[in-house]
XYZ file of C-alpha atoms in Angstrom:
572
model
C 0.437 -0.246 -0.574
C 1.098 3.308 -0.677
C 2.724 6.049 2.538
C 0.894 9.249 3.913
C -2.209 10.560 3.547
C -5.669 9.531 1.341
C -3.450 6.880 0.500
C -6.215 4.267 -1.350
C -5.875 6.863 -3.783
C -2.437 6.639 -5.719
C -3.248 1.951 -5.744
C -2.094 0.117 -8.445
C -1.166 -2.735 -7.057
C -4.289 -3.648 -4.521
C -3.847 -6.339 -2.394
C -6.504 -8.130 -0.994
C -4.473 -8.645 1.997
C -2.065 -5.713 3.919
C 1.762 -7.338 5.591
C 3.110 -4.333 8.059
C 6.980 -5.435 8.473
C 7.803 -3.719 11.958
C 11.247 -2.346 11.524
C 12.172 -0.770 14.494
C 16.312 -2.132 15.217
C 18.600 -3.594 12.655
C 19.350 -6.367 13.471
C 16.083 -7.389 13.380
C 14.985 -4.770 9.553
C 17.995 -6.958 8.335
C 16.992 -10.696 9.713
C 12.834 -9.538 8.688
C 14.366 -8.638 4.522
C 15.751 -11.507 4.608
C 12.415 -13.649 5.133
C 9.617 -11.691 3.084
C 11.018 -10.801 -0.659
C 11.249 -14.859 -1.437
C 8.418 -15.700 0.796
C 5.886 -12.784 -0.453
C 7.824 -12.787 -4.459
C 5.530 -11.911 -7.063
C 1.641 -12.901 -5.088
C -0.172 -9.388 -6.041
C -2.826 -10.028 -3.049
C -0.944 -8.502 -0.439
C 0.217 -5.565 -0.168
C 2.958 -4.885 2.495
C 4.301 -1.769 3.559
C 7.404 -0.837 6.438
C 6.990 0.431 10.005
C 9.400 2.261 11.450
C 9.478 2.777 15.281
C 11.867 4.739 16.666
C 11.668 3.968 19.740
C 15.017 1.145 20.203
C 18.189 3.289 21.118
C 19.497 1.193 18.712
C 17.563 2.402 16.062
C 20.482 4.051 14.137
C 20.780 2.679 10.651
C 17.090 1.542 10.059
C 16.105 4.353 8.261
C 19.247 3.859 5.593
C 18.264 0.403 5.068
C 15.026 0.269 4.313
C 16.298 3.652 1.682
C 19.196 0.900 0.223
C 16.035 -1.944 -0.660
C 14.238 0.854 -2.122
C 11.052 0.075 0.414
C 8.700 2.945 1.333
C 8.834 3.399 5.026
C 4.966 4.000 6.777
C 5.405 7.269 10.085
C 4.376 5.276 13.819
C 2.090 7.671 13.948
C 0.665 6.528 10.107
C 0.558 2.533 11.658
C -2.374 3.484 14.164
C -4.289 5.046 11.313
C -4.093 1.154 9.521
C -5.502 -2.528 10.035
C -3.606 -4.766 8.865
C -4.242 -8.136 8.549
C -0.225 -9.521 9.470
C 2.118 -8.075 11.416
C 5.831 -9.416 11.674
C 8.839 -8.255 13.122
C 11.601 -9.918 13.964
C 12.046 -7.701 17.225
C 10.044 -8.890 21.029
C 10.438 -5.138 21.541
C 7.732 -3.245 19.328
C 4.970 -1.990 20.589
C 2.144 -4.131 19.229
C -0.524 -3.409 21.818
C -1.349 0.412 21.932
C -3.540 1.011 18.923
C -6.871 -0.794 17.625
C -5.056 -3.299 16.390
C -6.164 -7.459 15.763
C -4.445 -8.392 13.598
C -1.446 -11.581 14.067
C 1.554 -10.329 14.963
C 4.293 -13.301 14.264
C 8.112 -12.772 15.304
C 10.505 -13.658 14.034
C 13.966 -14.114 14.915
C 16.970 -12.029 14.467
C 19.559 -15.062 16.728
C 19.613 -18.489 17.084
C 16.436 -19.416 19.125
C 16.592 -18.346 23.031
C 20.184 -18.298 24.914
C 20.793 -14.121 25.950
C 19.793 -11.747 28.200
C 19.734 -8.371 27.695
C 18.588 -4.905 29.173
C 15.477 -4.875 28.828
C 14.996 -1.562 27.927
C 11.314 -0.967 29.630
C 12.534 -1.086 33.243
C 16.138 -1.502 35.135
C 16.163 -5.000 34.416
C 17.380 -8.014 32.238
C 15.132 -10.549 30.140
C 15.135 -13.192 27.379
C 16.026 -12.367 24.053
C 13.405 -12.291 21.605
C 10.416 -12.525 23.955
C 7.350 -10.149 23.426
C 5.748 -9.259 26.379
C 2.936 -10.904 28.824
C 0.452 -8.305 27.333
C 1.081 -9.035 23.542
C 0.998 -12.951 24.449
C -1.866 -12.335 27.290
C -4.034 -10.919 23.845
C -3.508 -13.996 22.339
C -2.254 -12.579 18.278
C 1.226 -13.526 19.305
C 2.917 -16.848 17.236
C 6.830 -16.874 17.805
C 8.871 -18.541 15.401
C 10.846 -21.454 16.114
C 14.146 -23.549 15.627
C 13.695 -26.426 17.034
C 10.795 -27.792 18.803
C 13.153 -27.335 22.187
C 13.113 -23.754 22.658
C 8.807 -24.052 22.743
C 9.612 -26.568 25.891
C 12.764 -23.952 27.258
C 9.664 -21.005 26.262
C 6.924 -22.620 27.918
C 8.893 -23.232 31.215
C 10.739 -19.101 31.382
C 7.263 -18.363 30.038
C 3.800 -20.816 31.058
C 1.985 -17.168 27.993
C 3.673 -18.660 25.511
C 2.466 -22.133 24.921
C 0.126 -23.332 21.767
C 1.881 -19.614 20.446
C 4.696 -20.457 18.456
C 5.681 -21.920 14.542
C 8.464 -24.474 14.086
C 10.041 -22.774 10.972
C 13.368 -23.162 11.240
C 16.175 -21.006 10.322
C 16.646 -19.481 6.841
C 19.701 -18.093 8.234
C 21.497 -21.854 9.338
C 19.766 -22.526 5.326
C 21.701 -20.259 3.574
C 25.049 -20.780 5.440
C 24.536 -24.255 4.183
C 22.973 -23.166 0.372
C 26.354 -21.037 0.510
C 29.259 -23.853 1.497
C 29.718 -24.081 -2.790
C 30.724 -20.792 -2.509
C 34.039 -20.312 -0.107
C 36.341 -19.709 -2.537
C 34.043 -17.446 -4.723
C 33.596 -16.056 -1.356
C 36.945 -15.752 -0.641
C 38.348 -13.476 -4.258
C 35.676 -11.197 -2.993
C 36.896 -10.946 0.370
C 40.829 -9.905 -1.863
C 42.346 -13.617 -0.236
C 45.090 -15.361 -2.112
C 43.544 -18.833 -2.368
C 47.638 -20.330 0.494
C 46.177 -18.062 3.039
C 44.406 -18.751 6.102
C 41.513 -16.344 6.726
C 40.149 -15.499 10.791
C 37.311 -14.083 11.667
C 36.012 -12.488 14.205
C 32.891 -12.010 15.142
C 31.269 -9.592 18.322
C 28.033 -9.418 19.668
C 27.339 -5.818 22.158
C 27.685 -4.643 25.405
C 30.563 -5.026 27.611
C 30.714 -8.806 28.138
C 31.261 -9.192 24.071
C 34.967 -9.579 22.297
C 35.814 -6.072 21.869
C 33.519 -4.823 24.472
C 36.568 -7.347 26.087
C 39.493 -6.839 24.561
C 38.968 -3.937 22.185
C 42.949 -4.297 20.608
C 41.945 -7.621 19.798
C 41.676 -6.759 15.990
C 45.122 -5.264 16.616
C 46.877 -7.861 18.140
C 46.173 -10.216 15.487
C 47.393 -8.557 12.543
C 50.750 -7.064 14.430
C 51.666 -11.382 14.816
C 49.835 -13.024 12.707
C 52.405 -12.401 8.845
C 50.157 -11.072 6.402
C 51.474 -12.864 3.388
C 49.830 -16.144 5.420
C 46.997 -14.461 6.892
C 43.796 -11.963 6.638
C 41.922 -10.385 9.349
C 38.280 -9.961 9.085
C 35.840 -8.969 11.608
C 32.325 -8.380 12.010
C 30.172 -6.815 14.399
C 26.664 -6.795 16.066
C 24.818 -3.826 14.853
C 24.036 -2.442 17.824
C 27.976 -1.617 18.623
C 27.645 0.891 15.520
C 23.999 1.960 16.124
C 25.735 2.788 19.596
C 28.673 4.185 19.729
C 27.993 5.828 15.700
C 29.907 4.532 12.523
C 33.059 7.274 13.560
C 33.555 6.450 16.621
C 33.762 2.656 15.914
C 36.246 3.978 12.911
C 38.293 5.556 15.188
C 38.766 2.778 17.473
C 40.447 0.556 15.573
C 42.398 2.676 12.611
C 45.215 0.993 13.561
C 43.819 -1.634 12.418
C 42.569 -0.573 9.975
C 45.789 1.345 8.414
C 47.231 -2.737 8.957
C 44.720 -4.373 6.048
C 41.344 -4.939 8.704
C 38.144 -6.342 7.206
C 35.366 -4.659 7.691
C 32.314 -6.691 7.255
C 29.395 -4.608 7.361
C 26.917 -5.791 10.601
C 23.905 -6.562 7.220
C 25.591 -7.863 4.996
C 28.745 -9.727 3.714
C 29.248 -11.887 7.961
C 26.995 -15.059 6.213
C 29.945 -15.217 2.291
C 32.962 -14.414 4.903
C 32.398 -17.429 7.919
C 32.192 -19.509 4.838
C 34.639 -18.090 3.254
C 36.603 -18.431 6.827
C 39.273 -20.857 8.155
C 38.987 -19.908 11.861
C 36.442 -17.888 13.645
C 37.233 -15.835 16.659
C 34.101 -14.887 18.020
C 31.998 -15.173 22.017
C 29.109 -15.444 22.666
C 26.969 -13.944 19.488
C 25.120 -15.633 17.339
C 27.590 -16.157 14.786
C 29.875 -18.145 16.928
C 26.754 -21.041 16.632
C 26.639 -20.491 13.371
C 30.279 -20.690 12.654
C 30.354 -24.092 15.337
C 26.868 -25.414 13.330
C 29.141 -24.941 10.088
C 32.073 -27.199 11.848
C 34.448 -23.794 11.459
C 37.739 -23.800 13.824
C 36.800 -22.283 16.143
C 38.300 -20.476 19.735
C 36.304 -18.193 22.242
C 37.733 -14.617 23.199
C 35.272 -14.004 24.850
C 31.879 -15.871 26.654
C 29.899 -14.458 29.217
C 27.842 -15.996 30.901
C 26.231 -13.902 32.624
C 24.511 -13.266 29.293
C 24.661 -16.990 28.733
C 20.831 -19.227 29.177
C 22.200 -21.819 30.929
C 20.369 -25.261 29.800
C 20.472 -23.906 26.300
C 23.125 -24.640 23.375
C 24.745 -21.860 23.689
C 25.502 -22.555 26.995
C 27.020 -25.980 26.640
C 28.830 -23.996 23.639
C 30.572 -21.530 26.009
C 31.311 -24.805 28.484
C 33.350 -27.358 25.804
C 34.363 -24.766 22.688
C 38.198 -23.762 23.249
C 39.188 -20.308 24.531
C 41.242 -17.736 23.334
C 44.512 -16.807 26.425
C 44.564 -12.980 25.260
C 47.706 -12.103 27.765
C 49.303 -15.357 25.533
C 51.617 -14.789 22.401
C 48.388 -15.044 19.125
C 50.551 -16.771 16.696
C 50.457 -19.734 18.613
C 46.994 -20.256 19.649
C 46.003 -19.552 16.200
C 48.044 -22.273 14.911
C 47.046 -24.590 17.287
C 43.647 -24.169 16.612
C 43.927 -24.539 12.818
C 45.943 -27.492 13.243
C 43.781 -29.594 16.019
C 40.718 -28.968 13.362
C 42.736 -31.202 11.299
C 43.821 -33.658 13.715
C 42.580 -36.863 13.715
C 43.276 -37.064 17.507
C 40.353 -33.966 18.948
C 37.608 -33.853 17.979
C 35.873 -30.775 19.618
C 35.288 -29.456 16.158
C 32.957 -32.082 15.629
C 31.334 -32.038 18.725
C 30.877 -28.559 18.063
C 29.319 -29.126 14.404
C 27.218 -32.114 16.507
C 25.961 -28.795 18.931
C 25.184 -27.003 16.255
C 23.914 -29.178 13.947
C 20.848 -29.775 16.609
C 19.746 -27.236 17.449
C 17.959 -26.415 14.552
C 14.902 -28.726 12.508
C 13.923 -28.795 9.519
C 17.212 -28.007 7.843
C 16.983 -26.713 4.482
C 12.599 -26.001 4.788
C 12.614 -22.867 7.130
C 11.243 -20.170 3.552
C 8.744 -22.945 2.821
C 7.402 -23.312 6.389
C 7.493 -19.351 7.181
C 5.544 -18.872 4.003
C 2.265 -21.819 4.811
C 2.842 -19.761 8.642
C 2.484 -16.275 6.863
C -0.583 -17.327 4.655
C -2.373 -19.445 6.516
C -1.919 -15.546 9.539
C -3.382 -14.390 6.472
C -5.589 -16.771 5.825
C -5.118 -16.690 1.863
C -5.104 -19.745 0.758
C -0.776 -20.622 -0.650
C 0.652 -19.444 -4.158
C 0.751 -22.565 -6.416
C 4.556 -23.319 -7.520
C 8.001 -24.084 -6.124
C 8.874 -23.249 -2.342
C 10.196 -20.062 -2.560
C 13.612 -19.706 -3.926
C 16.934 -20.558 -1.757
C 19.712 -18.281 -2.310
C 22.765 -18.655 -1.028
C 24.900 -14.992 0.714
C 25.747 -12.589 -2.003
C 29.600 -12.089 -1.899
C 30.855 -9.646 0.982
C 32.205 -5.998 0.219
C 34.284 -4.880 2.984
C 33.520 -1.438 4.249
C 35.667 0.144 3.034
C 38.332 -1.872 1.269
C 41.275 -1.167 2.721
C 44.875 -0.242 1.010
C 47.297 -2.662 0.405
C 49.667 -2.067 3.612
C 52.801 0.024 2.027
C 54.761 -0.108 5.625
C 55.863 -3.351 7.381
C 57.807 -4.882 10.033
C 60.055 -7.122 7.800
C 61.073 -9.915 9.278
C 64.141 -12.334 8.430
C 66.427 -15.033 9.271
C 69.081 -17.181 6.756
C 69.185 -20.914 7.168
C 72.321 -22.443 4.594
C 70.844 -25.460 2.686
C 72.240 -28.128 0.494
C 71.650 -26.035 -2.759
C 72.530 -22.578 -0.921
C 71.787 -20.079 0.999
C 68.055 -19.719 2.101
C 66.597 -16.853 3.325
C 63.449 -16.683 4.880
C 60.703 -13.636 4.744
C 58.124 -12.991 6.975
C 56.114 -9.406 7.021
C 54.284 -6.924 9.228
C 51.822 -4.295 8.636
C 53.652 -1.283 10.764
C 50.620 0.451 11.497
C 50.089 -2.211 14.611
C 53.542 -3.439 15.481
C 53.657 -1.131 18.756
C 50.723 -4.094 19.474
C 52.435 -6.441 19.298
C 55.238 -8.372 21.720
C 59.365 -7.396 20.759
C 61.294 -9.683 20.251
C 65.170 -9.613 18.956
C 68.028 -11.214 18.263
C 70.890 -11.178 18.254
C 72.336 -14.810 16.676
C 74.294 -14.164 12.614
C 72.554 -16.014 11.020
C 68.982 -13.640 12.425
C 65.821 -13.599 12.969
C 66.708 -9.965 11.863
C 64.007 -7.263 11.552
C 64.084 -3.747 9.988
C 61.728 -1.729 8.877
C 60.569 -0.948 4.795
C 58.765 1.039 3.669
C 56.679 2.398 0.125
C 58.516 6.131 -1.371
C 54.430 7.109 -0.963
C 53.741 6.491 2.094
C 51.014 8.842 3.397
C 52.410 8.045 7.295
C 56.260 10.503 6.928
C 57.109 9.444 10.502
C 57.412 6.275 8.862
C 59.700 6.317 5.652
C 61.215 8.590 6.678
C 62.302 5.499 10.180
C 62.574 3.335 7.811
C 65.933 1.104 6.937
C 64.701 -0.085 3.807
C 62.732 2.868 1.161
C 60.755 0.701 -1.824
C 59.481 3.179 -5.171
C 55.789 2.132 -5.682
C 55.513 2.450 -9.035
C 57.970 0.358 -11.856
C 61.079 2.186 -12.500
C 60.651 2.399 -16.365
C 64.537 1.764 -16.973
C 67.198 1.316 -15.436
C 69.224 4.419 -15.528
C 65.519 5.454 -14.273
C 65.285 3.155 -10.808
C 69.845 3.603 -10.268
C 68.625 7.493 -10.912
C 65.873 6.862 -8.279
C 67.776 5.351 -6.055
C 70.561 7.827 -5.527
C 68.236 10.253 -5.353
C 66.005 8.235 -2.174
C 69.526 8.313 -0.591
C 70.440 12.013 -0.536
C 66.941 13.021 0.768
C 66.212 9.388 4.026
C 69.533 9.871 5.856
C 68.422 6.703 7.456
C 68.063 4.499 4.358
C 70.412 1.115 3.686
C 69.015 -0.133 0.724
C 66.279 1.255 -1.830
C 64.382 -0.891 -4.090
C 62.917 -0.520 -7.432
C 61.798 -2.082 -9.802
C 62.243 -1.778 -13.445
C 59.611 -2.800 -15.868
C 60.757 -6.114 -17.582
C 63.963 -6.736 -16.552
C 63.713 -7.631 -12.117
C 63.994 -4.915 -8.588
C 66.977 -2.857 -8.227
C 68.009 -2.791 -4.728
C 70.985 -0.133 -4.219
C 72.323 -0.437 -0.784
C 74.154 3.162 0.812
C 77.484 1.929 0.217
C 76.914 2.610 -3.505
C 76.769 -1.335 -5.106
C 73.269 -2.325 -6.882
C 71.855 -5.827 -6.652
C 69.239 -6.888 -9.155
C 67.323 -9.754 -8.247
C 65.308 -11.205 -10.290
C 61.556 -13.600 -8.843
C 58.419 -14.499 -10.138
C 54.862 -14.041 -8.928
C 54.350 -12.985 -5.026
C 58.419 -12.885 -4.397
C 58.189 -10.354 -7.062
C 57.530 -7.879 -4.551
C 60.145 -5.050 -3.885
C 59.679 -5.202 0.047
C 60.408 -9.178 0.042
C 63.450 -8.555 -2.512
C 64.839 -6.125 -0.856
C 64.100 -8.186 2.526
C 66.714 -10.329 0.827
C 69.362 -8.426 0.210
C 68.309 -7.463 4.419
C 69.448 -10.574 4.644
C 72.168 -11.377 2.991
C 74.728 -7.658 3.686
C 73.818 -8.977 7.405
C 74.954 -12.476 7.503
C 77.483 -11.587 5.225
C 76.643 -13.390 2.637
C 77.449 -12.759 -1.117
C 75.123 -10.531 -2.667
C 75.472 -12.932 -6.324
C 73.356 -16.377 -7.339
C 70.671 -18.789 -6.113
C 68.624 -18.667 -2.611
C 66.392 -19.941 -2.318
C 63.089 -16.981 -0.788
C 60.685 -18.851 1.489
C 57.869 -16.655 2.260
C 55.108 -17.887 4.253
C 54.719 -20.874 2.861
C 55.663 -20.295 -0.731
C 59.225 -20.714 -1.602
C 60.905 -20.058 -4.741
C 64.648 -19.308 -6.558
C 65.938 -15.785 -6.481
C 68.781 -15.383 -8.723
C 70.967 -12.779 -7.237
C 73.711 -10.818 -9.493
C 75.946 -7.106 -8.387
C 75.109 -5.382 -11.426
C 77.734 -2.472 -9.972
C 80.173 -2.661 -6.701
C 80.587 0.058 -3.634
C 82.714 2.425 -3.680
C 86.450 2.034 -4.364
C 86.061 -1.431 -6.005
């Protein structure tokens, strides 16, 4: 139905029934949008309109979300003037009893079951998330959608007035996750994660006991410890976090992590695909963590609020058996151990978590069909003939403000003598988060050695001016141009020890302050001049020749790199 005064005059599609979807928070609105389009598709008998309830503390972003899908928004005062045939909401807090309405109310879940205690917006205490007020239950109008029959028993024990007012419909979000598993490679490409890199996903619910509430520095600490050529880190936050604090404040809090390449996924879209793409999930007591367990994604709990998780629920059991991330200990060994354990025949934790997760979802693959049957039954309309609602895999994720390439990094190198000559290992971590790293130093003659490498156009000029190695980002057209840039770089930056420039089609020229110039050739990712400069730096520090073939190891990739001296040093 159109929105505004005297709307009946402007109708093109008359419709037989009016469905009002109540939009109160971003989280609940996303769930309604995910469901209603496939459930009501192609049916001119049903007019759908969204009513915006402005009473939530977390309503920031609702209008923008509805506008992004082209929905017309019914003001809350006008909602009281119409006579809907069905009201649908994924927020249990909307005030649906103050008006004259007698229409049934279908309450969809906006998480996994009824596993969390949250603050009660109507008073100073806490309440069970997902349960509508008792006066709406007593009216007989409410129907609570469940994903598993056990939830009806749980609700009846906690709120006897829910008995007889529940509907088993499964979980459309879980179904979408299952349907998207075959698109994992597509999702990883969308995130820019190479096939041989690991994606660590962080998921944080809201409040102080959440992942970010307990440790807001965790994203930066992970990026400081995990080599950037081997790992990517993505963060998904509950919509209530930016809604309460503002996107600017959240961005500011995570500024160093963003500068280090953190992939920030919009809480309204993309988290499902990111979860499918992830190699490891670090979560808390939020629903995303439970979905990850059900998918079989290797899991570590970075936080878990026993005070918020309802005893006796599958989520509480997950908190009991899932391994914990030790915040005070080095993170990289724990990440590597968790990834190894996921593929270890002697560790059944992942299998137990997956079994627990799967056991919380009834009727897998049928949620949208069951919801459609429920909707049309409540509307007293024959269900459309033809195929059931289409089951769609999640859309590919689009990171918010996709981070630019890391242009300043601390490079750690070491040299081993192998049967075929020197082997140089190179690892890089973003300089933007170096203050979050645990210092490691070594005086061994073969390393590890550590130096700061920066692109010549690095925006943080303090990093560029402090770097031992400066790299020209744009390839030089000729060797002469590269050498000219190298000499100019040494003249401008007194602390620079090596300067590296790629020459189009001719490898990389690396100048040393003593006047020597070394040509180094490798292919693919190994051809990055910052990586090749790291090889030369390691050989110089270990007093090895700068000519011949060396084995270059970058993460789990190895390749031969050829070195030759193009220009000898002063007095040679």
